[in-house]
Amino acid sequence: MGGSSATVTLNGNQVSCPVRSGSVGPDVIDIRKLYAQTGAFTFDPGFTSTASCDSAITYIDGDEGVLLHRGYPIGQLAEHSSFMEVSYLLLNGELPSKDVLDKFSGTISRHTMLHEQLATFYRGFRRDAHPMAIMCGVVGALSAFYHDSTDITDPHQRMVASHRLIAKMPTIAAMAYKYSVGQPFLYPRNDLSYTGNFLRMTFGVPAEDYYVNPVVERALDRIFILHADHEQNASTSTVRLAGSSGANPFACIAAGIACLWGPAHGGANEAALNMLREIGTPDRIPHYIERAKNKDDPFRLMGFGHRVYKNYDPRATVMQSTVREVFEALNVSDPVFEVALQLEHMALNDPYFIEKKLFPNVDFYSGVILSAIGFPTTMFTALFALARTVGWVAQWNEMISDPEQKIGRPRQLYTGPAQRDYVPVDKR
Ligand code: SDX
């Protein structure tokens, strides 16, 4: 453990950088003093070889396809746990007793209502506004309504803000859907589970009671577990960077939502289902696989590939089996699932995908399930943001609580003009 070092030789200088080991996974070379000792920066634009922090929340082994939350494998959590229990685990580090879990769930339930003024925000959007545009706006605006939980130096206020964010995301997302279909908003109900409450706020109407299908409730709760946290992905890194300046938690989570929206990240679930529908039938798959392999074609297989997983994303495994469960429970089928299965099979047997270690990721099958449950594709990334909020706030709390925490401020390799004098316009 530790003790070893890495030597950098530059312009005749030899600099020794300490090597640190974690509990599992790759060691890190601590280069914090490298610039002061050598006058040179390291260069890693996509952060492909850079650890931005130390963290005890989530561990991924991309080669083995392993995902652990506080040490517990995602497959075991998906099978035995609940999103509320995983939320407690991510925030606090240990699995709760039943009493502690019931208390936590009760606390979250009592924060699910929104300040009534926030409902008027929705009226400012067009009915066809993308739900992620609404999520960015409304979540950022929470900081204007909950001033009693924006002091990040107060652990109690940090905890209240964390609970508020986890609790209110389903309400905000459901309201975005209701607004898009011109139906009235439904208030949360504390007698329903976290996920059951979301289903009712989304698909229920005031004219009649809403029946929460337990199979759908369990499947969606499992999907939330699969999306809860994922180490230092782009949106989590965005939340950490925003938080490093001391910005309030609502603003930080709004920044994370904005980053997640991109099709290379959380927007891939919407893009993946659109792609599967565009392919339409298995006989058209070879054409799209060839397009994905063509360097001159910007098309990529959405829901495929990953910066870290060079093996099957363990979340995709659970997602695929959940498709069958939901189809059976709802007595539905969708030809797009057959297209997805055959696309996966053909890609995984194609040298291009094998050589580049491209496998289905969490976004490849999720849209098939969400569509079967009744969500429009535009809601898919909003659901990803709903679930990832607990990971974002857990990582944000971990960063803010770190006594060594400082503002994130990367440097650059400058490639612009050297200093030159201003030329008056009549001399140009
Ligand atoms: C998520 O980081 C996380 O943890 C994210 C996430 C989370 O839970 O937070 O797991 C959620 O964002 C999952 C990923 C969702 N995105 C997609 O499904 C979009 C499609 N995938 C690609 O855009 C891509 O695979 C990325 C963005 C996911 C990863 O890109 P990298 O790590 O920068 O890899 P790369 O672009 O350098 O690709 C390596 C090679 C390239 O070929 P070469 O330049 O080496 O010849 O593989 C090729 C790429 O062209 N490639 C693909 C491909 N993905 C990569 N070719 C075709 N189809 C693809 N999907």
PDB file of C-alpha atoms in Angstrom, residues 184-371:
ATOM      1  CA  PRO A 184     -53.619  18.525 -14.517  1.00  0.00           C
ATOM      2  CA  PHE A 185     -50.791  17.998 -12.061  1.00  0.00           C
ATOM      3  CA  LEU A 186     -51.406  15.405  -9.332  1.00  0.00           C
ATOM      4  CA  TYR A 187     -50.075  16.036  -5.833  1.00  0.00           C
ATOM      5  CA  PRO A 188     -47.816  13.393  -4.253  1.00  0.00           C
ATOM      6  CA  ARG A 189     -49.308  10.804  -1.889  1.00  0.00           C
ATOM      7  CA  ASN A 190     -47.395   9.748   1.248  1.00  0.00           C
ATOM      8  CA  ASP A 191     -49.153   6.390   1.430  1.00  0.00           C
ATOM      9  CA  LEU A 192     -47.444   5.220  -1.780  1.00  0.00           C
ATOM     10  CA  SER A 193     -43.868   4.022  -2.295  1.00  0.00           C
ATOM     11  CA  TYR A 194     -41.350   6.413  -3.849  1.00  0.00           C
ATOM     12  CA  THR A 195     -41.744   4.752  -7.255  1.00  0.00           C
ATOM     13  CA  GLY A 196     -45.472   4.046  -6.914  1.00  0.00           C
ATOM     14  CA  ASN A 197     -46.004   7.717  -6.078  1.00  0.00           C
ATOM     15  CA  PHE A 198     -44.107   8.696  -9.239  1.00  0.00           C
ATOM     16  CA  LEU A 199     -46.163   6.326 -11.394  1.00  0.00           C
ATOM     17  CA  ARG A 200     -49.419   7.750 -10.021  1.00  0.00           C
ATOM     18  CA  MET A 201     -48.311  11.407 -10.440  1.00  0.00           C
ATOM     19  CA  THR A 202     -47.326  10.558 -14.031  1.00  0.00           C
ATOM     20  CA  PHE A 203     -50.146   8.344 -15.276  1.00  0.00           C
ATOM     21  CA  GLY A 204     -52.977   8.996 -12.783  1.00  0.00           C
ATOM     22  CA  VAL A 205     -55.816  11.490 -13.393  1.00  0.00           C
ATOM     23  CA  PRO A 206     -58.090  13.269 -10.877  1.00  0.00           C
ATOM     24  CA  ALA A 207     -61.145  11.632 -12.422  1.00  0.00           C
ATOM     25  CA  GLU A 208     -60.400   8.183 -10.997  1.00  0.00           C
ATOM     26  CA  ASP A 209     -58.180   6.232  -8.615  1.00  0.00           C
ATOM     27  CA  TYR A 210     -54.870   4.998 -10.032  1.00  0.00           C
ATOM     28  CA  TYR A 211     -53.843   1.352  -9.594  1.00  0.00           C
ATOM     29  CA  VAL A 212     -50.103   0.907  -9.150  1.00  0.00           C
ATOM     30  CA  ASN A 213     -49.183  -2.312 -10.972  1.00  0.00           C
ATOM     31  CA  PRO A 214     -46.743  -3.992  -8.542  1.00  0.00           C
ATOM     32  CA  VAL A 215     -44.705  -5.594 -11.334  1.00  0.00           C
ATOM     33  CA  VAL A 216     -44.281  -2.263 -13.093  1.00  0.00           C
ATOM     34  CA  GLU A 217     -43.535  -0.563  -9.752  1.00  0.00           C
ATOM     35  CA  ARG A 218     -40.830  -3.166  -9.000  1.00  0.00           C
ATOM     36  CA  ALA A 219     -39.359  -2.955 -12.510  1.00  0.00           C
ATOM     37  CA  LEU A 220     -39.184   0.858 -12.488  1.00  0.00           C
ATOM     38  CA  ASP A 221     -37.752   0.848  -8.958  1.00  0.00           C
ATOM     39  CA  ARG A 222     -35.047  -1.530 -10.221  1.00  0.00           C
ATOM     40  CA  ILE A 223     -34.360   0.756 -13.196  1.00  0.00           C
ATOM     41  CA  PHE A 224     -33.887   3.633 -10.733  1.00  0.00           C
ATOM     42  CA  ILE A 225     -31.385   1.471  -8.782  1.00  0.00           C
ATOM     43  CA  LEU A 226     -29.449   0.769 -12.006  1.00  0.00           C
ATOM     44  CA  HIS A 227     -29.141   4.519 -12.712  1.00  0.00           C
ATOM     45  CA  ALA A 228     -28.420   5.727  -9.155  1.00  0.00           C
ATOM     46  CA  ASP A 229     -24.675   6.368  -9.335  1.00  0.00           C
ATOM     47  CA  HIS A 230     -21.712   5.579 -11.551  1.00  0.00           C
ATOM     48  CA  GLU A 231     -18.377   6.889 -10.202  1.00  0.00           C
ATOM     49  CA  GLN A 232     -17.003  10.080 -11.830  1.00  0.00           C
ATOM     50  CA  ASN A 233     -19.067  10.107 -15.071  1.00  0.00           C
ATOM     51  CA  ALA A 234     -19.488  13.361 -16.997  1.00  0.00           C
ATOM     52  CA  SER A 235     -22.573  14.653 -15.138  1.00  0.00           C
ATOM     53  CA  THR A 236     -21.240  13.680 -11.695  1.00  0.00           C
ATOM     54  CA  SER A 237     -17.964  15.420 -12.513  1.00  0.00           C
ATOM     55  CA  THR A 238     -20.023  18.460 -13.563  1.00  0.00           C
ATOM     56  CA  VAL A 239     -21.824  18.462 -10.207  1.00  0.00           C
ATOM     57  CA  ARG A 240     -18.500  18.169  -8.360  1.00  0.00           C
ATOM     58  CA  LEU A 241     -16.914  20.988 -10.371  1.00  0.00           C
ATOM     59  CA  ALA A 242     -19.923  23.270  -9.860  1.00  0.00           C
ATOM     60  CA  GLY A 243     -19.963  22.389  -6.150  1.00  0.00           C
ATOM     61  CA  SER A 244     -16.233  23.088  -5.797  1.00  0.00           C
ATOM     62  CA  SER A 245     -16.936  26.803  -6.243  1.00  0.00           C
ATOM     63  CA  GLY A 246     -19.380  26.745  -3.304  1.00  0.00           C
ATOM     64  CA  ALA A 247     -22.485  26.945  -5.528  1.00  0.00           C
ATOM     65  CA  ASN A 248     -25.704  25.879  -3.798  1.00  0.00           C
ATOM     66  CA  PRO A 249     -26.777  22.213  -4.228  1.00  0.00           C
ATOM     67  CA  PHE A 250     -29.821  23.023  -6.381  1.00  0.00           C
ATOM     68  CA  ALA A 251     -27.639  24.911  -8.878  1.00  0.00           C
ATOM     69  CA  CYS A 252     -25.115  22.045  -8.895  1.00  0.00           C
ATOM     70  CA  ILE A 253     -27.763  19.417  -9.633  1.00  0.00           C
ATOM     71  CA  ALA A 254     -29.207  21.631 -12.403  1.00  0.00           C
ATOM     72  CA  ALA A 255     -25.698  21.664 -13.934  1.00  0.00           C
ATOM     73  CA  GLY A 256     -25.584  17.867 -13.710  1.00  0.00           C
ATOM     74  CA  ILE A 257     -28.979  17.610 -15.441  1.00  0.00           C
ATOM     75  CA  ALA A 258     -27.729  19.814 -18.275  1.00  0.00           C
ATOM     76  CA  CYS A 259     -24.667  17.624 -18.794  1.00  0.00           C
ATOM     77  CA  LEU A 260     -26.623  14.356 -18.578  1.00  0.00           C
ATOM     78  CA  TRP A 261     -28.895  15.543 -21.438  1.00  0.00           C
ATOM     79  CA  GLY A 262     -26.184  14.992 -24.066  1.00  0.00           C
ATOM     80  CA  PRO A 263     -26.687  11.975 -26.404  1.00  0.00           C
ATOM     81  CA  ALA A 264     -23.191  10.709 -25.576  1.00  0.00           C
ATOM     82  CA  HIS A 265     -24.291  10.438 -21.930  1.00  0.00           C
ATOM     83  CA  GLY A 266     -27.775  10.186 -20.417  1.00  0.00           C
ATOM     84  CA  GLY A 267     -29.468  11.275 -23.650  1.00  0.00           C
ATOM     85  CA  ALA A 268     -28.401   7.949 -25.175  1.00  0.00           C
ATOM     86  CA  ASN A 269     -31.465   6.089 -23.841  1.00  0.00           C
ATOM     87  CA  GLU A 270     -33.772   8.337 -25.896  1.00  0.00           C
ATOM     88  CA  ALA A 271     -31.399   8.141 -28.888  1.00  0.00           C
ATOM     89  CA  ALA A 272     -31.088   4.335 -28.593  1.00  0.00           C
ATOM     90  CA  LEU A 273     -34.840   3.701 -28.814  1.00  0.00           C
ATOM     91  CA  ASN A 274     -35.171   6.188 -31.671  1.00  0.00           C
ATOM     92  CA  MET A 275     -32.357   4.301 -33.434  1.00  0.00           C
ATOM     93  CA  LEU A 276     -34.008   0.895 -32.846  1.00  0.00           C
ATOM     94  CA  ARG A 277     -37.308   2.231 -34.186  1.00  0.00           C
ATOM     95  CA  GLU A 278     -35.527   3.718 -37.228  1.00  0.00           C
ATOM     96  CA  ILE A 279     -33.916   0.332 -37.932  1.00  0.00           C
ATOM     97  CA  GLY A 280     -37.407  -1.141 -37.612  1.00  0.00           C
ATOM     98  CA  THR A 281     -36.778  -4.707 -38.777  1.00  0.00           C
ATOM     99  CA  PRO A 282     -33.881  -7.164 -38.293  1.00  0.00           C
ATOM    100  CA  ASP A 283     -33.080  -7.246 -42.024  1.00  0.00           C
ATOM    101  CA  ARG A 284     -32.013  -3.563 -41.822  1.00  0.00           C
ATOM    102  CA  ILE A 285     -29.507  -4.179 -39.002  1.00  0.00           C
ATOM    103  CA  PRO A 286     -26.440  -4.941 -41.221  1.00  0.00           C
ATOM    104  CA  HIS A 287     -26.801  -1.557 -42.939  1.00  0.00           C
ATOM    105  CA  TYR A 288     -26.706   0.272 -39.579  1.00  0.00           C
ATOM    106  CA  ILE A 289     -23.799  -1.800 -38.291  1.00  0.00           C
ATOM    107  CA  GLU A 290     -21.840  -0.855 -41.413  1.00  0.00           C
ATOM    108  CA  ARG A 291     -22.722   2.816 -40.846  1.00  0.00           C
ATOM    109  CA  ALA A 292     -21.513   2.574 -37.233  1.00  0.00           C
ATOM    110  CA  LYS A 293     -18.182   1.190 -38.463  1.00  0.00           C
ATOM    111  CA  ASN A 294     -17.740   3.832 -41.170  1.00  0.00           C
ATOM    112  CA  LYS A 295     -15.339   6.541 -39.968  1.00  0.00           C
ATOM    113  CA  ASP A 296     -16.828   9.001 -42.462  1.00  0.00           C
ATOM    114  CA  ASP A 297     -20.303   8.484 -41.016  1.00  0.00           C
ATOM    115  CA  PRO A 298     -21.033  10.241 -37.678  1.00  0.00           C
ATOM    116  CA  PHE A 299     -23.620   7.556 -36.879  1.00  0.00           C
ATOM    117  CA  ARG A 300     -22.858   5.451 -33.803  1.00  0.00           C
ATOM    118  CA  LEU A 301     -24.799   2.581 -32.274  1.00  0.00           C
ATOM    119  CA  MET A 302     -26.571   4.389 -29.443  1.00  0.00           C
ATOM    120  CA  GLY A 303     -26.585   2.438 -26.195  1.00  0.00           C
ATOM    121  CA  PHE A 304     -23.306   0.781 -27.217  1.00  0.00           C
ATOM    122  CA  GLY A 305     -19.782   1.400 -25.962  1.00  0.00           C
ATOM    123  CA  HIS A 306     -18.528   2.945 -22.755  1.00  0.00           C
ATOM    124  CA  ARG A 307     -15.502   4.877 -21.530  1.00  0.00           C
ATOM    125  CA  VAL A 308     -14.978   2.483 -18.638  1.00  0.00           C
ATOM    126  CA  TYR A 309     -16.742  -0.814 -19.465  1.00  0.00           C
ATOM    127  CA  LYS A 310     -14.709  -2.866 -21.923  1.00  0.00           C
ATOM    128  CA  ASN A 311     -16.987  -5.759 -21.051  1.00  0.00           C
ATOM    129  CA  TYR A 312     -20.753  -6.151 -20.780  1.00  0.00           C
ATOM    130  CA  ASP A 313     -22.275  -3.334 -18.640  1.00  0.00           C
ATOM    131  CA  PRO A 314     -23.726  -5.288 -15.677  1.00  0.00           C
ATOM    132  CA  ARG A 315     -26.681  -2.898 -15.676  1.00  0.00           C
ATOM    133  CA  ALA A 316     -27.568  -3.887 -19.245  1.00  0.00           C
ATOM    134  CA  THR A 317     -27.757  -7.516 -18.162  1.00  0.00           C
ATOM    135  CA  VAL A 318     -30.385  -6.707 -15.523  1.00  0.00           C
ATOM    136  CA  MET A 319     -32.159  -4.359 -17.929  1.00  0.00           C
ATOM    137  CA  GLN A 320     -32.528  -7.078 -20.586  1.00  0.00           C
ATOM    138  CA  SER A 321     -34.120  -9.530 -18.157  1.00  0.00           C
ATOM    139  CA  THR A 322     -36.430  -6.770 -16.895  1.00  0.00           C
ATOM    140  CA  VAL A 323     -37.773  -6.248 -20.427  1.00  0.00           C
ATOM    141  CA  ARG A 324     -39.157  -9.793 -20.438  1.00  0.00           C
ATOM    142  CA  GLU A 325     -40.670  -9.293 -16.963  1.00  0.00           C
ATOM    143  CA  VAL A 326     -42.505  -6.105 -17.958  1.00  0.00           C
ATOM    144  CA  PHE A 327     -43.686  -7.488 -21.312  1.00  0.00           C
ATOM    145  CA  GLU A 328     -45.176 -10.502 -19.517  1.00  0.00           C
ATOM    146  CA  ALA A 329     -46.793  -8.409 -16.762  1.00  0.00           C
ATOM    147  CA  LEU A 330     -48.337  -5.990 -19.235  1.00  0.00           C
ATOM    148  CA  ASN A 331     -49.051  -8.696 -21.808  1.00  0.00           C
ATOM    149  CA  VAL A 332     -47.362  -6.573 -24.437  1.00  0.00           C
ATOM    150  CA  SER A 333     -44.613  -7.102 -26.950  1.00  0.00           C
ATOM    151  CA  ASP A 334     -42.660  -4.739 -29.146  1.00  0.00           C
ATOM    152  CA  PRO A 335     -40.827  -5.780 -32.323  1.00  0.00           C
ATOM    153  CA  VAL A 336     -38.139  -3.298 -31.338  1.00  0.00           C
ATOM    154  CA  PHE A 337     -37.014  -5.726 -28.592  1.00  0.00           C
ATOM    155  CA  GLU A 338     -36.305  -8.388 -31.205  1.00  0.00           C
ATOM    156  CA  VAL A 339     -34.375  -5.797 -33.208  1.00  0.00           C
ATOM    157  CA  ALA A 340     -32.357  -4.940 -30.081  1.00  0.00           C
ATOM    158  CA  LEU A 341     -31.574  -8.598 -29.325  1.00  0.00           C
ATOM    159  CA  GLN A 342     -30.493  -9.316 -32.900  1.00  0.00           C
ATOM    160  CA  LEU A 343     -28.508  -6.067 -33.131  1.00  0.00           C
ATOM    161  CA  GLU A 344     -26.662  -6.982 -29.940  1.00  0.00           C
ATOM    162  CA  HIS A 345     -25.960 -10.497 -31.228  1.00  0.00           C
ATOM    163  CA  MET A 346     -24.663  -9.286 -34.604  1.00  0.00           C
ATOM    164  CA  ALA A 347     -22.538  -6.499 -33.106  1.00  0.00           C
ATOM    165  CA  LEU A 348     -20.984  -8.771 -30.474  1.00  0.00           C
ATOM    166  CA  ASN A 349     -19.942 -11.139 -33.260  1.00  0.00           C
ATOM    167  CA  ASP A 350     -18.491  -8.394 -35.467  1.00  0.00           C
ATOM    168  CA  PRO A 351     -14.669  -7.950 -35.390  1.00  0.00           C
ATOM    169  CA  TYR A 352     -15.001  -4.137 -35.226  1.00  0.00           C
ATOM    170  CA  PHE A 353     -17.018  -4.246 -31.984  1.00  0.00           C
ATOM    171  CA  ILE A 354     -14.988  -7.128 -30.578  1.00  0.00           C
ATOM    172  CA  GLU A 355     -11.657  -5.390 -31.235  1.00  0.00           C
ATOM    173  CA  LYS A 356     -12.867  -2.058 -29.802  1.00  0.00           C
ATOM    174  CA  LYS A 357     -14.556  -3.865 -26.872  1.00  0.00           C
ATOM    175  CA  LEU A 358     -17.935  -2.249 -27.532  1.00  0.00           C
ATOM    176  CA  PHE A 359     -20.806  -3.787 -25.567  1.00  0.00           C
ATOM    177  CA  PRO A 360     -24.382  -2.716 -24.757  1.00  0.00           C
ATOM    178  CA  ASN A 361     -24.490  -0.179 -21.933  1.00  0.00           C
ATOM    179  CA  VAL A 362     -27.203   0.839 -19.481  1.00  0.00           C
ATOM    180  CA  ASP A 363     -29.023   2.830 -22.185  1.00  0.00           C
ATOM    181  CA  PHE A 364     -29.422   0.065 -24.766  1.00  0.00           C
ATOM    182  CA  TYR A 365     -32.481  -1.722 -23.326  1.00  0.00           C
ATOM    183  CA  SER A 366     -33.875   0.830 -20.861  1.00  0.00           C
ATOM    184  CA  GLY A 367     -35.941   2.643 -23.487  1.00  0.00           C
ATOM    185  CA  VAL A 368     -37.692  -0.584 -24.524  1.00  0.00           C
ATOM    186  CA  ILE A 369     -38.973  -1.024 -20.959  1.00  0.00           C
ATOM    187  CA  LEU A 370     -39.854   2.628 -20.381  1.00  0.00           C
ATOM    188  CA  SER A 371     -41.767   2.704 -23.665  1.00  0.00           C
TER     189      SER A 371
END
